[in-house]
Tab-separated table of C-alpha atoms in Angstrom:
chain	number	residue	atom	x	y	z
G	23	UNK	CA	54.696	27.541	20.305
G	24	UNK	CA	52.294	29.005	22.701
G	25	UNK	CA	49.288	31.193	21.391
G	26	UNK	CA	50.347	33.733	23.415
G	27	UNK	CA	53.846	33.997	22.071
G	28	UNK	CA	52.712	33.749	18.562
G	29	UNK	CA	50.223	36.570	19.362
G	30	UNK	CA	53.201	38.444	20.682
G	31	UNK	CA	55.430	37.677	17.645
G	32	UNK	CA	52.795	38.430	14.739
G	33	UNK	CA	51.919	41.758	16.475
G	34	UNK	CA	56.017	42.539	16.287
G	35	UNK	CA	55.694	41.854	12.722
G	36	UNK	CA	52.874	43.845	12.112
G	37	UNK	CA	54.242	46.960	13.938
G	38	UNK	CA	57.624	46.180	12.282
G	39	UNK	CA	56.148	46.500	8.961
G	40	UNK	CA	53.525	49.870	10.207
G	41	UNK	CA	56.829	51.679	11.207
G	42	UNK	CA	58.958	51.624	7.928
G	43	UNK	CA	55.805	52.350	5.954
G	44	UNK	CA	54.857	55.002	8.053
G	45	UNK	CA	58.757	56.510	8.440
G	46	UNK	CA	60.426	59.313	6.715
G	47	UNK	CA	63.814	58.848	9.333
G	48	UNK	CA	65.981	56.228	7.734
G	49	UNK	CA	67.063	55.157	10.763
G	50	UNK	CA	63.126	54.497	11.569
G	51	UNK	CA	62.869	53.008	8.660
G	52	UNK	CA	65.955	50.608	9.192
G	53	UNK	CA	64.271	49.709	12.850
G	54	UNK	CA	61.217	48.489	11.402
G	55	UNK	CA	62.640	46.343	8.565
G	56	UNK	CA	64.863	44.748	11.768
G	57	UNK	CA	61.876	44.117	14.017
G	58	UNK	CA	60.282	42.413	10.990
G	59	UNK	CA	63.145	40.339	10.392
G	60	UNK	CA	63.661	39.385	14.107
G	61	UNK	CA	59.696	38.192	14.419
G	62	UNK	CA	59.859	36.089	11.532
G	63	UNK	CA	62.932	34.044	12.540
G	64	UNK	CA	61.327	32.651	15.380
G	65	UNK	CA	58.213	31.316	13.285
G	66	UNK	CA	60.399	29.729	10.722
G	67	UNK	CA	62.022	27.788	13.037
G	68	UNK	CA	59.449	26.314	15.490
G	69	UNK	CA	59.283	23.157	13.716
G	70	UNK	CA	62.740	22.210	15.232
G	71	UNK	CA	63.808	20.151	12.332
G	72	UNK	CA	67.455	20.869	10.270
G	73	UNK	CA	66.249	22.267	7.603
G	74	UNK	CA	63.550	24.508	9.038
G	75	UNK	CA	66.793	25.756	11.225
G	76	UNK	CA	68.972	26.541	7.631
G	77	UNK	CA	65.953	28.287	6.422
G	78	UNK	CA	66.079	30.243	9.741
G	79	UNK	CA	69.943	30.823	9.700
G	80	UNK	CA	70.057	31.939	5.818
G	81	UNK	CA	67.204	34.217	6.324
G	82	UNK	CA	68.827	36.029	9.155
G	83	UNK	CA	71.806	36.477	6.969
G	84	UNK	CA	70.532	37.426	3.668
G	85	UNK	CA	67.971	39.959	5.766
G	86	UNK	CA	70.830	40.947	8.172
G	87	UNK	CA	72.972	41.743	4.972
G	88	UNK	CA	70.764	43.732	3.643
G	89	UNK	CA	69.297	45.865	6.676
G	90	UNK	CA	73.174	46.851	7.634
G	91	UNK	CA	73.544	47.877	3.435
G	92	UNK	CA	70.220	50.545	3.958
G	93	UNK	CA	71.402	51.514	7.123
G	94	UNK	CA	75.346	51.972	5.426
G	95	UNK	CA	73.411	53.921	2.407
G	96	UNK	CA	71.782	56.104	4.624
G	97	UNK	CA	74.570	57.060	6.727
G	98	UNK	CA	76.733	57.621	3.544
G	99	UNK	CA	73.980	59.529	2.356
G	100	UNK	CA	73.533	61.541	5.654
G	101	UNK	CA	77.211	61.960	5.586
G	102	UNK	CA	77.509	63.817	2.050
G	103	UNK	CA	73.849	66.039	2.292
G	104	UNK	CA	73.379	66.399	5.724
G	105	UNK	CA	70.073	65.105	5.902
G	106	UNK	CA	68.143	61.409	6.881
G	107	UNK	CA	64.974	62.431	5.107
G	108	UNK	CA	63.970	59.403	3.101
G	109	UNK	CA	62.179	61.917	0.300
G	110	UNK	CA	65.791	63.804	-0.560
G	111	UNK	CA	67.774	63.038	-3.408
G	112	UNK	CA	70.009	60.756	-2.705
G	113	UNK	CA	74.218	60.602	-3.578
G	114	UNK	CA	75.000	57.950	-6.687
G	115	UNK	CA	76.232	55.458	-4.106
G	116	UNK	CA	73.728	55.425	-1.718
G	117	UNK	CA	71.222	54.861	-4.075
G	118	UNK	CA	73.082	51.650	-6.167
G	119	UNK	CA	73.212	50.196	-2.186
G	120	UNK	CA	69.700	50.546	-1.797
G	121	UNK	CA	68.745	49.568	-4.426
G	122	UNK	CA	70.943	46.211	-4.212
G	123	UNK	CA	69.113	46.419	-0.662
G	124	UNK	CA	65.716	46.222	-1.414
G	125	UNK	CA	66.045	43.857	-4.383
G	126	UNK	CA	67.837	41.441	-1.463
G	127	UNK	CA	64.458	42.565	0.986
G	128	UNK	CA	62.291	41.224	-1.784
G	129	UNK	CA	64.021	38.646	-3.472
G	130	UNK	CA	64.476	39.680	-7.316
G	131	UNK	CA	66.990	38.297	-9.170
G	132	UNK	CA	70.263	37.804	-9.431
G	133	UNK	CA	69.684	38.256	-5.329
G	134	UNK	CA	66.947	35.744	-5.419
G	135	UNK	CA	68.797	32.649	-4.317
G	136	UNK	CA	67.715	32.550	-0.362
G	137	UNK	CA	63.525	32.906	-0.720
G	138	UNK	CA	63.332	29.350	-3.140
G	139	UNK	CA	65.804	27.914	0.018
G	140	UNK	CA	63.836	29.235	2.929
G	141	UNK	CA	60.435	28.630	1.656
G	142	UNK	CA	61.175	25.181	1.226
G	143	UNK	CA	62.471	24.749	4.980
G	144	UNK	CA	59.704	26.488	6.486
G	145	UNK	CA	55.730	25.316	7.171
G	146	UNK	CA	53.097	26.333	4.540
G	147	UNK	CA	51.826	29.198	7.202
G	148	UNK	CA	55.434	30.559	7.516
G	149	UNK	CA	56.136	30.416	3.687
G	150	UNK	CA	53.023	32.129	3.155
G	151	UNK	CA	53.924	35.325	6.037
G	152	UNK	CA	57.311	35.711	3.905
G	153	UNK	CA	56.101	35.530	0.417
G	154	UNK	CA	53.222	38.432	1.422
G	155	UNK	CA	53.572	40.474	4.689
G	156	UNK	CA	57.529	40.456	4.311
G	157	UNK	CA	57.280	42.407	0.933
G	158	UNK	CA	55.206	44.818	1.602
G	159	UNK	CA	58.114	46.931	3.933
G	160	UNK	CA	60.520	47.422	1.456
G	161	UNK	CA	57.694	47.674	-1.283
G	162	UNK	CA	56.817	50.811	1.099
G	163	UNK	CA	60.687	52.269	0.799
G	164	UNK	CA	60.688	51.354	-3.024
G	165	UNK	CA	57.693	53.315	-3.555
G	166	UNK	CA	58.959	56.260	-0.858
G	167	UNK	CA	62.597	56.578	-2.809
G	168	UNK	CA	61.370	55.720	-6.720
G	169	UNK	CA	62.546	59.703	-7.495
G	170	UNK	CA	65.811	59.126	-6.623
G	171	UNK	CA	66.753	55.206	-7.639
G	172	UNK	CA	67.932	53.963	-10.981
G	173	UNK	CA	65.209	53.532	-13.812
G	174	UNK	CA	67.690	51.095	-15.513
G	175	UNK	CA	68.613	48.790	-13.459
G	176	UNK	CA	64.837	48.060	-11.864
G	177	UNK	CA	64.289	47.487	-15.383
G	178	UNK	CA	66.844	44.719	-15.891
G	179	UNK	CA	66.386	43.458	-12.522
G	180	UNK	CA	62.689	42.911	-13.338
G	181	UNK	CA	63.384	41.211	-16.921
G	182	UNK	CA	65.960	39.179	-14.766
G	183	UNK	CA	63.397	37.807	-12.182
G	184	UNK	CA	60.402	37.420	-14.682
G	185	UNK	CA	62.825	35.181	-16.499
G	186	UNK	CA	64.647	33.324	-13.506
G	187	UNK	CA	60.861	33.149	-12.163
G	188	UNK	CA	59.613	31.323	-15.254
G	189	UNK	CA	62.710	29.309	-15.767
G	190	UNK	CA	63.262	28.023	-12.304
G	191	UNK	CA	59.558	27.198	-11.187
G	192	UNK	CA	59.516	24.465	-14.069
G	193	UNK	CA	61.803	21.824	-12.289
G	194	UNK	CA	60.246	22.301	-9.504
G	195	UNK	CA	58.057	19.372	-7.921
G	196	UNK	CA	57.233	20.962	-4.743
G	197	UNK	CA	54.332	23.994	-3.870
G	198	UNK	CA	56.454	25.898	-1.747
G	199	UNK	CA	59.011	25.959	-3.948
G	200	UNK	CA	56.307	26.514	-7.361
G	201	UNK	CA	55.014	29.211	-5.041
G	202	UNK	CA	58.408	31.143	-4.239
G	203	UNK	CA	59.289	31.230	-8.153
G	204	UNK	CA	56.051	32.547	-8.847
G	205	UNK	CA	56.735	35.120	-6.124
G	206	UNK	CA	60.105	36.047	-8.071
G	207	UNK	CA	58.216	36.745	-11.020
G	208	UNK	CA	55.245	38.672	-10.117
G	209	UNK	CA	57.984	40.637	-8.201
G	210	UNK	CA	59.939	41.137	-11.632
G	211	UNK	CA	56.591	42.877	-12.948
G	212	UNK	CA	56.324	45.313	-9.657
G	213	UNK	CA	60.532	46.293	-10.136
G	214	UNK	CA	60.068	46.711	-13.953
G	215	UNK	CA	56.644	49.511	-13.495
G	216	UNK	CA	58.148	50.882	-10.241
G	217	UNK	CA	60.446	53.365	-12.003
G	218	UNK	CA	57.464	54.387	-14.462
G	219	UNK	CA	54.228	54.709	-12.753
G	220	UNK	CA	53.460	53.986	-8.928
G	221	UNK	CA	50.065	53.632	-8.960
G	222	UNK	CA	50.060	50.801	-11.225
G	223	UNK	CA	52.760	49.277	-8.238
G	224	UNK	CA	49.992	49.342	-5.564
G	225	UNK	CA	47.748	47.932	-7.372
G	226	UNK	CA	49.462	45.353	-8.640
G	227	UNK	CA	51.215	44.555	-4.926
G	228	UNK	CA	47.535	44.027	-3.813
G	229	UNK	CA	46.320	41.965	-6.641
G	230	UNK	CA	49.285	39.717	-5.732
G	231	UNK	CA	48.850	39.753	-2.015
G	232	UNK	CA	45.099	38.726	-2.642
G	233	UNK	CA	45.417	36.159	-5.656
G	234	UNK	CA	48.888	34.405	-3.039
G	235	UNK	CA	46.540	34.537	0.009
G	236	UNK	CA	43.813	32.924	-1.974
G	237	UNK	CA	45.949	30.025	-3.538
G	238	UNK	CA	48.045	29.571	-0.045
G	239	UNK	CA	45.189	28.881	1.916
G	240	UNK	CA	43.680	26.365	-0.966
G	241	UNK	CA	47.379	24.475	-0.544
G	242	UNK	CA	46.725	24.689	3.518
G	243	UNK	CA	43.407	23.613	3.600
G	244	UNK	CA	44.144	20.409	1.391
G	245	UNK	CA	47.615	20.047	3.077
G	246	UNK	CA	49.768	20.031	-0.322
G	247	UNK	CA	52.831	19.849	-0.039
G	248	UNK	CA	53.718	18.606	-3.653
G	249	UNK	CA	52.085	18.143	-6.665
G	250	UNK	CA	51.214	14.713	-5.908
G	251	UNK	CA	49.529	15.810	-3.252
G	252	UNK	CA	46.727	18.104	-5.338
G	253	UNK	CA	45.520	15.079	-7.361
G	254	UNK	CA	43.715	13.754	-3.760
G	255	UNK	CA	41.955	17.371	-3.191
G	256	UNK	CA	38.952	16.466	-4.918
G	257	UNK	CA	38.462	13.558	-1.839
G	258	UNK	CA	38.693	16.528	0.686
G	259	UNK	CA	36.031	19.133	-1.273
G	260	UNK	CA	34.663	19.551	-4.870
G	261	UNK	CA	34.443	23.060	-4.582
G	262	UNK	CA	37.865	24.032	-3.228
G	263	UNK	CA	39.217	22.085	-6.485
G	264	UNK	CA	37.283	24.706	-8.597
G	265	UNK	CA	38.481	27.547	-6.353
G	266	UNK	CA	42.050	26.583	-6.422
G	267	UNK	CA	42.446	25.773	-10.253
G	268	UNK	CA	40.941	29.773	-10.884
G	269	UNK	CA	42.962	31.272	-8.547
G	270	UNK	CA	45.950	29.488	-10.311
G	271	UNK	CA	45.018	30.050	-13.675
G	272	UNK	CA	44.299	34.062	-12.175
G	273	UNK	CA	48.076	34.234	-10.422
G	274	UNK	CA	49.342	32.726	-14.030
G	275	UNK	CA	47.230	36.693	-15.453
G	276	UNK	CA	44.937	34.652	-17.604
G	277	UNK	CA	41.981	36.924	-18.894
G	278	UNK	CA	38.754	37.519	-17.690
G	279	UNK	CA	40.443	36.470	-14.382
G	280	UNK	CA	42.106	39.072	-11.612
G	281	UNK	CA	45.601	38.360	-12.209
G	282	UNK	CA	45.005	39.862	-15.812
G	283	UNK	CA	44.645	43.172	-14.821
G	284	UNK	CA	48.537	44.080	-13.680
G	285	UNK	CA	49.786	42.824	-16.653
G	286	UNK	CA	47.643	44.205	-19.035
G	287	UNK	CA	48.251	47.675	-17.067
G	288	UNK	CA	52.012	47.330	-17.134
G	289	UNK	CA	52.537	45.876	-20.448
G	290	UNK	CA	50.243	49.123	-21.657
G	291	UNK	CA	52.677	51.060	-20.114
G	292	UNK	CA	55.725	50.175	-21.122
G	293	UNK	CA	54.702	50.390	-25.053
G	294	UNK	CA	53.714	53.704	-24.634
G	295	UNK	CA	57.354	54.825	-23.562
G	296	UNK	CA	58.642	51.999	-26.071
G	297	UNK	CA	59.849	49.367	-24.010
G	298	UNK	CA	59.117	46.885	-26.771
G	299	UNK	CA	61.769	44.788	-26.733
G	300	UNK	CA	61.587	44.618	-22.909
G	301	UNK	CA	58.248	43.797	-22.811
G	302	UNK	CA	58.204	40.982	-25.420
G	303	UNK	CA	60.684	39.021	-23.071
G	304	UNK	CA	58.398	39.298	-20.034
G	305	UNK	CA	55.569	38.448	-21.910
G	306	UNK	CA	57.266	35.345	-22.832
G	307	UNK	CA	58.733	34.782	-19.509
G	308	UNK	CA	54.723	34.817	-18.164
G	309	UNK	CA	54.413	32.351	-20.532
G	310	UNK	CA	57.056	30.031	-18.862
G	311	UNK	CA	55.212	30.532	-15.432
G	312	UNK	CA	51.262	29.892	-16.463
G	313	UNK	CA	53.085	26.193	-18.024
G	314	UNK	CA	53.452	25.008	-14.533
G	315	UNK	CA	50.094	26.782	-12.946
G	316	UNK	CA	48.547	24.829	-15.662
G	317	UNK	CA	50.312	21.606	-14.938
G	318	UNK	CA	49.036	22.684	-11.155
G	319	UNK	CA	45.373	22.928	-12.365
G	320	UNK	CA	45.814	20.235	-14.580
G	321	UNK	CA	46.637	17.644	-11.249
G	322	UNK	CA	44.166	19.381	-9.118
G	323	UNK	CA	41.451	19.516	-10.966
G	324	UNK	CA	41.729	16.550	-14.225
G	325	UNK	CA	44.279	13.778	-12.620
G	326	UNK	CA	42.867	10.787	-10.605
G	327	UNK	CA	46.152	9.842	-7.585
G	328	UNK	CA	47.396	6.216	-8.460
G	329	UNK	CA	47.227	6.005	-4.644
G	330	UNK	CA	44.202	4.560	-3.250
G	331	UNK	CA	42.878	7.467	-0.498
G	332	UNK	CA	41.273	6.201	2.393
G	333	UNK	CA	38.054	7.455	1.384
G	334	UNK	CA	36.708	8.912	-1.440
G	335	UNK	CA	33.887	11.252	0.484
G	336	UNK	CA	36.684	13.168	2.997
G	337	UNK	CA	34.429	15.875	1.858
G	338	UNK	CA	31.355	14.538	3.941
G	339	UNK	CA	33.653	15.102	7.032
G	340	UNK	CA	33.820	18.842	8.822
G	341	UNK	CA	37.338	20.278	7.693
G	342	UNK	CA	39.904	20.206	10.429
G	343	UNK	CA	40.928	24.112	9.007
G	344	UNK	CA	39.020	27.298	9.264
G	345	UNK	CA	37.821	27.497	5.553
G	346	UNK	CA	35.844	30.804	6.031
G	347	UNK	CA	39.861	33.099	5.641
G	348	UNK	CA	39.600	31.655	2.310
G	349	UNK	CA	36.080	33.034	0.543
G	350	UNK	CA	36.844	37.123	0.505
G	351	UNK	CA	40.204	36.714	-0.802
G	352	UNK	CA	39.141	33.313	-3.418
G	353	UNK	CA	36.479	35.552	-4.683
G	354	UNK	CA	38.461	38.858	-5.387
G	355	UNK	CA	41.241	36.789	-6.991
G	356	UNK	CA	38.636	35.849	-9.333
G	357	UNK	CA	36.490	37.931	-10.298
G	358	UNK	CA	37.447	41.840	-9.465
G	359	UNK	CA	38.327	42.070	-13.383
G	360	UNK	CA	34.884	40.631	-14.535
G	361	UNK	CA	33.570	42.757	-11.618
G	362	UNK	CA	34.678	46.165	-12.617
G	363	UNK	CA	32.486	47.486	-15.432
G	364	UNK	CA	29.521	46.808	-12.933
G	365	UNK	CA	31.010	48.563	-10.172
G	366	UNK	CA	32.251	51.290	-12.289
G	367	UNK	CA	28.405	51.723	-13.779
């Protein structure tokens, strides 16, 4: 693909995802979730290969699916109150499609079964546009209609995904596929505070968009493409090993690291309005995901490949990839949490 076209294509995505945030017209809304969908097809399937075309064909009509079930709650909506505002109450029927709507958008569980599929069949760049930029659109509507969606079932659905999350990223052998699970999850732990407390969303959407950035572009930059593949990234640079085993063991919410800081925030909240039983099972379902960050870390960073490499100084040699994209969002991943009490003195 030409620069120029890609230029013109992530721009479409960006202004896709700028007009539903920015939208209180469903129907404005609905536009800018399709433009998003209709930029992204064309990246997943440059590669011209089978299975990046699948990925491309199942994410048209999982996204397809679910853009026609807003736009059909909307109109039902508008069709019963008279009004497209996306801030007024909604009817009991428009809101159960929405909400069965978004939860396709993003991928939570039990409508999680496309994003494993397509990240697979799709580049490392593409899987990484679709497991950030996609979410944050119907993140935006989520946080818009929270007033009038169900409490109860963005509850279940998150205690569904934490668990399908941690269960299904165990098997798994390759990044992409490690990385989409881990998506599910940290998605789970957005759906289950959504209902209860906002702010604690936001923050935890942009704790995840910086801690995936920072651990996609470690898995670019060494060209990983399966767990094999990590145990040879000490050959390429010593210091990306260090970087990439943090921002794993961060994404996994170990403390004094970043990715601690959501799930402290969120499991605080939930005891005080006495989810306890609720949050016990996510706690243990985070448990289930840091086993295979660790077995991540543990071949990046402690396992010698029983390949010979070509070299074992690669890292003498100027990197074929821009490394600077990495350092702003490698350090935040890592230390905002240690950070804080200085910047709060």
């Amino acid at each position: 693909m030409s620069p120029t076209i890609y230029m013109i294509i992530l721009s479409t995505l960006a202004t896709g995802t700028i007009i539903t945030m920015a939208s209180y017209h469903w129907l404005m809304a609905w536009v800018g979730l399709e433009l998003n969908t209709l930029a992204v097809i064309p990246i997943i399937s440059t590669m011209h290969h089978p299975r990046s075309t699948e990925a491309a064909t199942k994410y048209f009509l999982t996204q397809a699916a679910a853009s026609a079930l807003i736009l059909f709650s909307s109109m039902t909506n508008a069709w019963n109150t008279g009004s497209w505002d996306i801030t007024q109450p909604l009817t009991p029927p428009s809101y159960i499609l929405l909400t069965m709507a978004l939860a396709m958008k993003l991928g939570l569980a039990p409508l999680h079964f496309w994003l494993p599929e397509v990240i697979q069949g799709s580049t490392m760049t593409t899987a990484f546009i679709i497991t950030t930029w996609q979410k944050i659109a119907p993140m935006s509507l989520i946080f818009l209609t929270m007033n009038n969606l169900s409490t109860s079932i963005f509850l279940l659905m998150g205690l569904l995904s934490s668990l399908v999350g941690g269960w299904g990223g165990l098997n798994q052998t390759q990044t992409r596929k490690i990385m989409a699970y881990s998506s599910i999850a940290h998605l789970g732990w957005m759906a289950t505070i959504s209902s209860i407390m906002t702010n604690i969303l936001i923050m935890n959407l942009l704790i995840y968009l910086i801690m995936t950035t920072s651990v996609f572009l470690s898995l670019i930059i060494s060209k990983s493409k399966t767990i094999q593949d990590t145990t040879s990234t000490w050959t390429l640079s010593p210091t990306l090993t260090i970087i990439m085993m943090l921002s794993l063991l961060s994404l996994g919410g170990l403390p004094p690291l970043t990715g601690f800081i959501p799930k402290w925030l969120i499991m605080e909240e939930l005891i005080l309005q006495n989810f306890n039983l609720l949050i016990s099972m996510m706690a243990a379902s985070s448990l289930l995901s840091l086993f295979f960050y660790l077995r991540l870390t543990y071949t990046t960073t402690l396992t010698l490949s029983p390949n010979t490499t070509q070299t074992k100084f690669k890292w003498r040699f100027y990197p074929n990839t821009l490394t600077m994209f990495i350092t702003i969002p490698a350090t935040i991943s890592i230390f905002l949490l240690p950070m804080t009490p200085l910047i709060l003195l």
